[in-house]
Structures are given as structure tokens and as C-alpha cells.
mmCIF file of N, CA, C and O in Angstrom:
data_model
loop_
_atom_site.group_PDB
_atom_site.id
_atom_site.type_symbol
_atom_site.label_atom_id
_atom_site.label_comp_id
_atom_site.label_asym_id
_atom_site.label_seq_id
_atom_site.Cartn_x
_atom_site.Cartn_y
_atom_site.Cartn_z
ATOM 1 N N MET A 1 0.839 -1.170 0.000
ATOM 2 C CA MET A 1 0.000 0.000 0.000
ATOM 3 C C MET A 1 0.891 1.244 0.000
ATOM 4 O O MET A 1 1.837 1.337 0.760
ATOM 5 N N LYS A 2 0.577 2.176 -0.877
ATOM 6 C CA LYS A 2 1.393 3.377 -0.968
ATOM 7 C C LYS A 2 0.970 4.391 0.089
ATOM 8 O O LYS A 2 -0.202 4.507 0.431
ATOM 9 N N ASN A 3 1.947 5.102 0.567
ATOM 10 C CA ASN A 3 1.698 6.152 1.536
ATOM 11 C C ASN A 3 1.327 7.424 0.777
ATOM 12 O O ASN A 3 2.139 7.987 0.061
ATOM 13 N N LYS A 4 0.097 7.877 0.929
ATOM 14 C CA LYS A 4 -0.391 9.029 0.176
ATOM 15 C C LYS A 4 0.333 10.310 0.584
ATOM 16 O O LYS A 4 0.587 11.168 -0.233
ATOM 17 N N LYS A 5 0.697 10.436 1.850
ATOM 18 C CA LYS A 5 1.360 11.641 2.332
ATOM 19 C C LYS A 5 2.725 11.837 1.689
ATOM 20 O O LYS A 5 3.106 12.947 1.367
ATOM 21 N N SER A 6 3.471 10.748 1.450
ATOM 22 C CA SER A 6 4.797 10.889 0.861
ATOM 23 C C SER A 6 4.712 11.390 -0.583
ATOM 24 O O SER A 6 5.586 12.099 -1.043
ATOM 25 N N SER A 7 3.659 11.021 -1.303
ATOM 26 C CA SER A 7 3.535 11.504 -2.678
ATOM 27 C C SER A 7 3.141 12.972 -2.714
ATOM 28 O O SER A 7 3.442 13.674 -3.674
ATOM 29 N N GLU A 8 2.455 13.463 -1.675
ATOM 30 C CA GLU A 8 2.068 14.872 -1.630
ATOM 31 C C GLU A 8 3.243 15.768 -1.260
ATOM 32 O O GLU A 8 3.259 16.942 -1.614
ATOM 33 N N ASP A 9 4.224 15.250 -0.546
ATOM 34 C CA ASP A 9 5.345 16.046 -0.070
ATOM 35 C C ASP A 9 6.528 16.060 -1.034
ATOM 36 O O ASP A 9 7.605 16.506 -0.677
ATOM 37 N N THR A 10 6.349 15.588 -2.247
ATOM 38 C CA THR A 10 7.442 15.493 -3.209
ATOM 39 C C THR A 10 7.798 16.880 -3.733
ATOM 40 O O THR A 10 6.932 17.652 -4.112
ATOM 41 N N THR A 11 9.092 17.183 -3.758
ATOM 42 C CA THR A 11 9.589 18.430 -4.332
ATOM 43 C C THR A 11 10.138 18.136 -5.715
ATOM 44 O O THR A 11 10.960 17.240 -5.881
ATOM 45 N N TYR A 12 9.683 18.881 -6.698
ATOM 46 C CA TYR A 12 10.165 18.712 -8.057
ATOM 47 C C TYR A 12 11.238 19.768 -8.325
ATOM 48 O O TYR A 12 11.007 20.965 -8.176
ATOM 49 N N PHE A 13 12.423 19.299 -8.731
ATOM 50 C CA PHE A 13 13.556 20.192 -8.908
ATOM 51 C C PHE A 13 13.684 20.732 -10.328
ATOM 52 O O PHE A 13 14.387 21.710 -10.541
ATOM 53 N N MET A 14 13.038 20.099 -11.307
ATOM 54 C CA MET A 14 13.207 20.532 -12.682
ATOM 55 C C MET A 14 12.777 21.982 -12.897
ATOM 56 O O MET A 14 13.544 22.771 -13.458
ATOM 57 N N PRO A 15 11.611 22.430 -12.446
ATOM 58 C CA PRO A 15 11.265 23.838 -12.657
ATOM 59 C C PRO A 15 12.163 24.806 -11.892
ATOM 60 O O PRO A 15 12.423 25.920 -12.364
ATOM 61 N N ILE A 16 12.657 24.370 -10.740
ATOM 62 C CA ILE A 16 13.547 25.233 -9.948
ATOM 63 C C ILE A 16 14.858 25.453 -10.698
ATOM 64 O O ILE A 16 15.311 26.592 -10.881
ATOM 65 N N PHE A 17 15.480 24.351 -11.164
ATOM 66 C CA PHE A 17 16.750 24.472 -11.868
ATOM 67 C C PHE A 17 16.576 25.078 -13.254
ATOM 68 O O PHE A 17 17.492 25.710 -13.772
ATOM 69 N N MET A 18 15.400 24.905 -13.848
ATOM 70 C CA MET A 18 15.126 25.530 -15.141
ATOM 71 C C MET A 18 15.144 27.055 -14.980
ATOM 72 O O MET A 18 15.730 27.768 -15.791
ATOM 73 N N SER A 19 14.542 27.551 -13.908
ATOM 74 C CA SER A 19 14.521 28.990 -13.651
ATOM 75 C C SER A 19 15.908 29.531 -13.310
ATOM 76 O O SER A 19 16.307 30.602 -13.786
ATOM 77 N N ILE A 20 16.643 28.776 -12.505
ATOM 78 C CA ILE A 20 17.999 29.198 -12.148
ATOM 79 C C ILE A 20 18.888 29.204 -13.389
ATOM 80 O O ILE A 20 19.665 30.140 -13.609
ATOM 81 N N GLY A 21 18.769 28.162 -14.213
ATOM 82 C CA GLY A 21 19.565 28.101 -15.437
ATOM 83 C C GLY A 21 19.239 29.232 -16.391
ATOM 84 O O GLY A 21 20.131 29.797 -17.026
ATOM 85 N N LEU A 22 17.958 29.562 -16.488
ATOM 86 C CA LEU A 22 17.551 30.671 -17.345
ATOM 87 C C LEU A 22 18.160 31.982 -16.857
ATOM 88 O O LEU A 22 18.681 32.775 -17.652
ATOM 89 N N SER A 23 18.135 32.196 -15.553
ATOM 90 C CA SER A 23 18.689 33.426 -14.988
ATOM 91 C C SER A 23 20.198 33.519 -15.180
ATOM 92 O O SER A 23 20.726 34.567 -15.601
ATOM 93 N N VAL A 24 20.885 32.421 -14.891
ATOM 94 C CA VAL A 24 22.346 32.421 -15.032
ATOM 95 C C VAL A 24 22.729 32.544 -16.505
ATOM 96 O O VAL A 24 23.654 33.283 -16.861
ATOM 97 N N GLY A 25 22.013 31.844 -17.368
ATOM 98 C CA GLY A 25 22.294 31.932 -18.799
ATOM 99 C C GLY A 25 22.061 33.329 -19.350
ATOM 100 O O GLY A 25 22.806 33.798 -20.210
ATOM 101 N N MET A 26 21.017 33.988 -18.859
ATOM 102 C CA MET A 26 20.749 35.348 -19.317
ATOM 103 C C MET A 26 21.852 36.301 -18.846
ATOM 104 O O MET A 26 22.285 37.181 -19.595
ATOM 105 N N ALA A 27 22.339 36.105 -17.625
ATOM 106 C CA ALA A 27 23.416 36.955 -17.115
ATOM 107 C C ALA A 27 24.701 36.748 -17.913
ATOM 108 O O ALA A 27 25.377 37.721 -18.282
ATOM 109 N N ILE A 28 25.024 35.506 -18.197
ATOM 110 C CA ILE A 28 26.231 35.223 -18.981
ATOM 111 C C ILE A 28 26.058 35.723 -20.410
ATOM 112 O O ILE A 28 26.977 36.299 -21.002
ATOM 113 N N GLY A 29 24.855 35.528 -20.966
ATOM 114 C CA GLY A 29 24.586 36.011 -22.314
ATOM 115 C C GLY A 29 24.669 37.522 -22.417
ATOM 116 O O GLY A 29 25.126 38.062 -23.429
ATOM 117 N N ALA A 30 24.219 38.222 -21.388
ATOM 118 C CA ALA A 30 24.307 39.678 -21.389
ATOM 119 C C ALA A 30 25.751 40.147 -21.340
ATOM 120 O O ALA A 30 26.109 41.176 -21.923
ATOM 121 N N ALA A 31 26.587 39.378 -20.660
ATOM 122 C CA ALA A 31 28.000 39.750 -20.547
ATOM 123 C C ALA A 31 28.712 39.627 -21.886
ATOM 124 O O ALA A 31 29.671 40.369 -22.152
ATOM 125 N N VAL A 32 28.260 38.697 -22.735
ATOM 126 C CA VAL A 32 28.917 38.503 -24.029
ATOM 127 C C VAL A 32 28.053 38.994 -25.194
ATOM 128 O O VAL A 32 28.339 38.696 -26.350
ATOM 129 N N ASP A 33 26.999 39.761 -24.899
ATOM 130 C CA ASP A 33 26.091 40.350 -25.884
ATOM 131 C C ASP A 33 25.362 39.312 -26.738
ATOM 132 O O ASP A 33 25.065 39.548 -27.902
ATOM 133 N N LYS A 34 25.061 38.163 -26.167
ATOM 134 C CA LYS A 34 24.274 37.117 -26.830
ATOM 135 C C LYS A 34 23.263 36.559 -25.831
ATOM 136 O O LYS A 34 23.335 35.394 -25.414
ATOM 137 N N ILE A 35 22.299 37.378 -25.430
ATOM 138 C CA ILE A 35 21.354 36.977 -24.392
ATOM 139 C C ILE A 35 20.539 35.765 -24.827
ATOM 140 O O ILE A 35 20.318 34.842 -24.043
ATOM 141 N N SER A 36 20.093 35.731 -26.068
ATOM 142 C CA SER A 36 19.229 34.631 -26.507
ATOM 143 C C SER A 36 19.970 33.291 -26.473
ATOM 144 O O SER A 36 19.392 32.279 -26.058
ATOM 145 N N ILE A 37 21.205 33.270 -26.884
ATOM 146 C CA ILE A 37 21.981 32.026 -26.851
ATOM 147 C C ILE A 37 22.269 31.622 -25.403
ATOM 148 O O ILE A 37 22.176 30.454 -25.044
ATOM 149 N N GLY A 38 22.590 32.583 -24.555
ATOM 150 C CA GLY A 38 22.834 32.294 -23.146
ATOM 151 C C GLY A 38 21.603 31.736 -22.458
ATOM 152 O O GLY A 38 21.698 30.808 -21.653
ATOM 153 N N MET A 39 20.428 32.282 -22.785
ATOM 154 C CA MET A 39 19.193 31.780 -22.195
ATOM 155 C C MET A 39 18.913 30.349 -22.639
ATOM 156 O O MET A 39 18.494 29.508 -21.829
ATOM 157 N N CYS A 40 19.131 30.059 -23.905
ATOM 158 C CA CYS A 40 18.898 28.698 -24.418
ATOM 159 C C CYS A 40 19.833 27.693 -23.757
ATOM 160 O O CYS A 40 19.401 26.605 -23.344
ATOM 161 N N ILE A 41 21.085 28.038 -23.647
ATOM 162 C CA ILE A 41 22.052 27.135 -23.021
ATOM 163 C C ILE A 41 21.755 26.975 -21.534
ATOM 164 O O ILE A 41 21.773 25.865 -20.996
ATOM 165 N N GLY A 42 21.437 28.068 -20.865
ATOM 166 C CA GLY A 42 21.150 28.017 -19.434
ATOM 167 C C GLY A 42 19.922 27.195 -19.113
ATOM 168 O O GLY A 42 19.928 26.382 -18.176
ATOM 169 N N ILE A 43 18.867 27.369 -19.895
ATOM 170 C CA ILE A 43 17.641 26.618 -19.611
ATOM 171 C C ILE A 43 17.829 25.139 -19.916
ATOM 172 O O ILE A 43 17.310 24.277 -19.210
ATOM 173 N N SER A 44 18.607 24.813 -20.948
ATOM 174 C CA SER A 44 18.826 23.399 -21.259
ATOM 175 C C SER A 44 19.668 22.723 -20.180
ATOM 176 O O SER A 44 19.384 21.576 -19.794
ATOM 177 N N ILE A 45 20.668 23.396 -19.663
ATOM 178 C CA ILE A 45 21.470 22.829 -18.579
ATOM 179 C C ILE A 45 20.624 22.694 -17.307
ATOM 180 O O ILE A 45 20.693 21.683 -16.605
ATOM 181 N N GLY A 46 19.792 23.682 -17.021
ATOM 182 C CA GLY A 46 18.917 23.616 -15.851
ATOM 183 C C GLY A 46 17.917 22.481 -15.934
ATOM 184 O O GLY A 46 17.661 21.793 -14.940
ATOM 185 N N VAL A 47 17.343 22.260 -17.123
ATOM 186 C CA VAL A 47 16.391 21.164 -17.300
ATOM 187 C C VAL A 47 17.093 19.821 -17.117
ATOM 188 O O VAL A 47 16.541 18.904 -16.488
ATOM 189 N N CYS A 48 18.299 19.693 -17.640
ATOM 190 C CA CYS A 48 19.047 18.431 -17.490
ATOM 191 C C CYS A 48 19.344 18.140 -16.025
ATOM 192 O O CYS A 48 19.111 17.023 -15.545
ATOM 193 N N ILE A 49 19.844 19.109 -15.307
ATOM 194 C CA ILE A 49 20.188 18.904 -13.898
ATOM 195 C C ILE A 49 18.936 18.616 -13.077
ATOM 196 O O ILE A 49 18.905 17.690 -12.262
ATOM 197 N N GLY A 50 17.880 19.393 -13.296
ATOM 198 C CA GLY A 50 16.639 19.184 -12.557
ATOM 199 C C GLY A 50 16.011 17.837 -12.843
ATOM 200 O O GLY A 50 15.503 17.165 -11.934
ATOM 201 N N SER A 51 16.042 17.402 -14.086
ATOM 202 C CA SER A 51 15.475 16.096 -14.442
ATOM 203 C C SER A 51 16.266 14.965 -13.807
ATOM 204 O O SER A 51 15.685 13.970 -13.352
ATOM 205 N N LEU A 52 17.577 15.099 -13.778
ATOM 206 C CA LEU A 52 18.409 14.066 -13.144
ATOM 207 C C LEU A 52 18.114 13.962 -11.645
ATOM 208 O O LEU A 52 18.018 12.861 -11.105
ATOM 209 N N LEU A 53 17.957 15.103 -10.991
ATOM 210 C CA LEU A 53 17.640 15.079 -9.566
ATOM 211 C C LEU A 53 16.263 14.486 -9.315
ATOM 212 O O LEU A 53 16.067 13.715 -8.371
ATOM 213 N N ASP A 54 15.286 14.846 -10.150
ATOM 214 C CA ASP A 54 13.941 14.277 -10.001
ATOM 215 C C ASP A 54 13.950 12.775 -10.225
ATOM 216 O O ASP A 54 13.283 12.028 -9.508
ATOM 217 N N MET A 55 14.710 12.316 -11.215
ATOM 218 C CA MET A 55 14.792 10.884 -11.488
ATOM 219 C C MET A 55 15.426 10.148 -10.309
ATOM 220 O O MET A 55 14.957 9.077 -9.909
ATOM 221 N N ARG A 56 16.473 10.728 -9.744
ATOM 222 C CA ARG A 56 17.133 10.104 -8.596
ATOM 223 C C ARG A 56 16.194 10.034 -7.396
ATOM 224 O O ARG A 56 16.112 9.011 -6.711
ATOM 225 N N ASN A 57 15.440 11.109 -7.143
ATOM 226 C CA ASN A 57 14.501 11.108 -6.021
ATOM 227 C C ASN A 57 13.357 10.127 -6.252
ATOM 228 O O ASN A 57 12.922 9.453 -5.321
ATOM 229 N N ARG A 58 12.867 10.043 -7.481
ATOM 230 C CA ARG A 58 11.789 9.110 -7.793
ATOM 231 C C ARG A 58 12.265 7.667 -7.619
ATOM 232 O O ARG A 58 11.542 6.830 -7.102
ATOM 233 N N LYS A 59 13.501 7.399 -8.050
ATOM 234 C CA LYS A 59 14.046 6.049 -7.929
ATOM 235 C C LYS A 59 14.232 5.676 -6.465
ATOM 236 O O LYS A 59 13.908 4.560 -6.058
ATOM 237 N N SER A 60 14.735 6.586 -5.654
ATOM 238 C CA SER A 60 14.924 6.274 -4.238
ATOM 239 C C SER A 60 13.577 6.116 -3.528
ATOM 240 O O SER A 60 13.440 5.285 -2.633
ATOM 241 N N ALA A 61 12.571 6.883 -3.934
ATOM 242 C CA ALA A 61 11.238 6.737 -3.343
ATOM 243 C C ALA A 61 10.639 5.380 -3.708
ATOM 244 O O ALA A 61 10.005 4.730 -2.873
ATOM 245 N N ASN A 62 10.844 4.950 -4.956
ATOM 246 C CA ASN A 62 10.342 3.640 -5.366
ATOM 247 C C ASN A 62 11.075 2.520 -4.647
ATOM 248 O O ASN A 62 10.469 1.518 -4.285
ATOM 249 N N ASP A 63 12.380 2.670 -4.442
ATOM 250 C CA ASP A 63 13.147 1.666 -3.718
ATOM 251 C C ASP A 63 12.668 1.556 -2.274
ATOM 252 O O ASP A 63 12.560 0.466 -1.722
ATOM 253 N N ASN A 64 12.387 2.703 -1.662
ATOM 254 C CA ASN A 64 11.907 2.695 -0.283
ATOM 255 C C ASN A 64 10.533 2.062 -0.192
ATOM 256 O O ASN A 64 10.250 1.323 0.747
ATOM 257 N N SER A 65 9.656 2.340 -1.137
ATOM 258 C CA SER A 65 8.315 1.756 -1.095
ATOM 259 C C SER A 65 8.373 0.256 -1.373
ATOM 260 O O SER A 65 7.602 -0.507 -0.808
ATOM 261 N N ASP A 66 9.297 -0.188 -2.225
ATOM 262 C CA ASP A 66 9.448 -1.617 -2.485
ATOM 263 C C ASP A 66 9.943 -2.348 -1.246
ATOM 264 O O ASP A 66 9.491 -3.441 -0.940
ATOM 265 N N SER A 67 10.871 -1.748 -0.515
ATOM 266 C CA SER A 67 11.381 -2.401 0.691
ATOM 267 C C SER A 67 10.321 -2.411 1.782
ATOM 268 O O SER A 67 10.240 -3.347 2.568
ATOM 269 N N ASP A 68 9.466 -1.382 1.831
ATOM 270 C CA ASP A 68 8.369 -1.365 2.810
ATOM 271 C C ASP A 68 7.346 -2.453 2.482
ATOM 272 O O ASP A 68 6.819 -3.099 3.370
ATOM 273 N N ASP A 69 7.052 -2.643 1.199
ATOM 274 C CA ASP A 69 6.095 -3.665 0.785
ATOM 275 C C ASP A 69 6.605 -5.058 1.089
ATOM 276 O O ASP A 69 5.857 -5.924 1.526
ATOM 277 N N SER A 70 7.895 -5.290 0.887
ATOM 278 C CA SER A 70 8.452 -6.629 1.125
ATOM 279 C C SER A 70 8.498 -6.940 2.618
ATOM 280 O O SER A 70 8.340 -8.073 3.030
ATOM 281 N N SER A 71 8.680 -5.919 3.460
ATOM 282 C CA SER A 71 8.697 -6.163 4.903
ATOM 283 C C SER A 71 7.300 -6.489 5.415
ATOM 284 O O SER A 71 7.150 -7.214 6.389
ATOM 285 N N ASP A 72 6.250 -5.972 4.761
ATOM 286 C CA ASP A 72 4.886 -6.270 5.151
ATOM 287 C C ASP A 72 4.529 -7.718 4.846
ATOM 288 O O ASP A 72 3.793 -8.358 5.601
ATOM 289 N N THR A 73 5.027 -8.258 3.751
ATOM 290 C CA THR A 73 4.674 -9.620 3.365
ATOM 291 C C THR A 73 5.456 -10.664 4.153
ATOM 292 O O THR A 73 5.028 -11.792 4.256
ATOM 293 N N GLU A 74 6.607 -10.278 4.698
ATOM 294 C CA GLU A 74 7.418 -11.238 5.438
ATOM 295 C C GLU A 74 6.823 -11.547 6.810
ATOM 296 O O GLU A 74 6.915 -12.642 7.308
ATOM 297 N N GLY A 75 6.230 -10.550 7.472
ATOM 298 C CA GLY A 75 5.796 -10.702 8.843
ATOM 299 C C GLY A 75 4.428 -11.175 8.959
ATOM 300 O O GLY A 75 3.799 -11.963 9.400
#
């Protein structure tokens, strides 16, 4: 049985890092007079990092729920 509270408390990092990447990319792009290219590179790096963190958290949550389920069937 899944714990409903744990699914409600999940933090998604992809939008957070997407925003940070956009901001950093825009700042770097402004420094080299290529804001549009800096924004594209920054947002793509932010999406990659955020997606990797979300995938890692989802995998660890699934591993924890699998171990909880197996302990219920043993006892």
C-alpha cells in the first residue's frame, strides 16, 4: 500500500533548476552580448540537472516503497 502523504510532499527540482539556469544563462549572455543564446544554453542545462535530480529522487522513493512492501509480506 502506498503512503499518500509521501507523494504529496514530493519536491520537483526541474522547474527550480530551469529557472535558475535561465537566470544564469541570461546573465552570462548579457556579458557577451548574446542573451538569446545564453538563455537557451542556461535553460537546457537547468532542465538536465533538474530532471536528473527528479529521477534520482523518484528512484529512491520507489526503492523505499518496495522495501516497505516486502517487509509487510514477510511478517
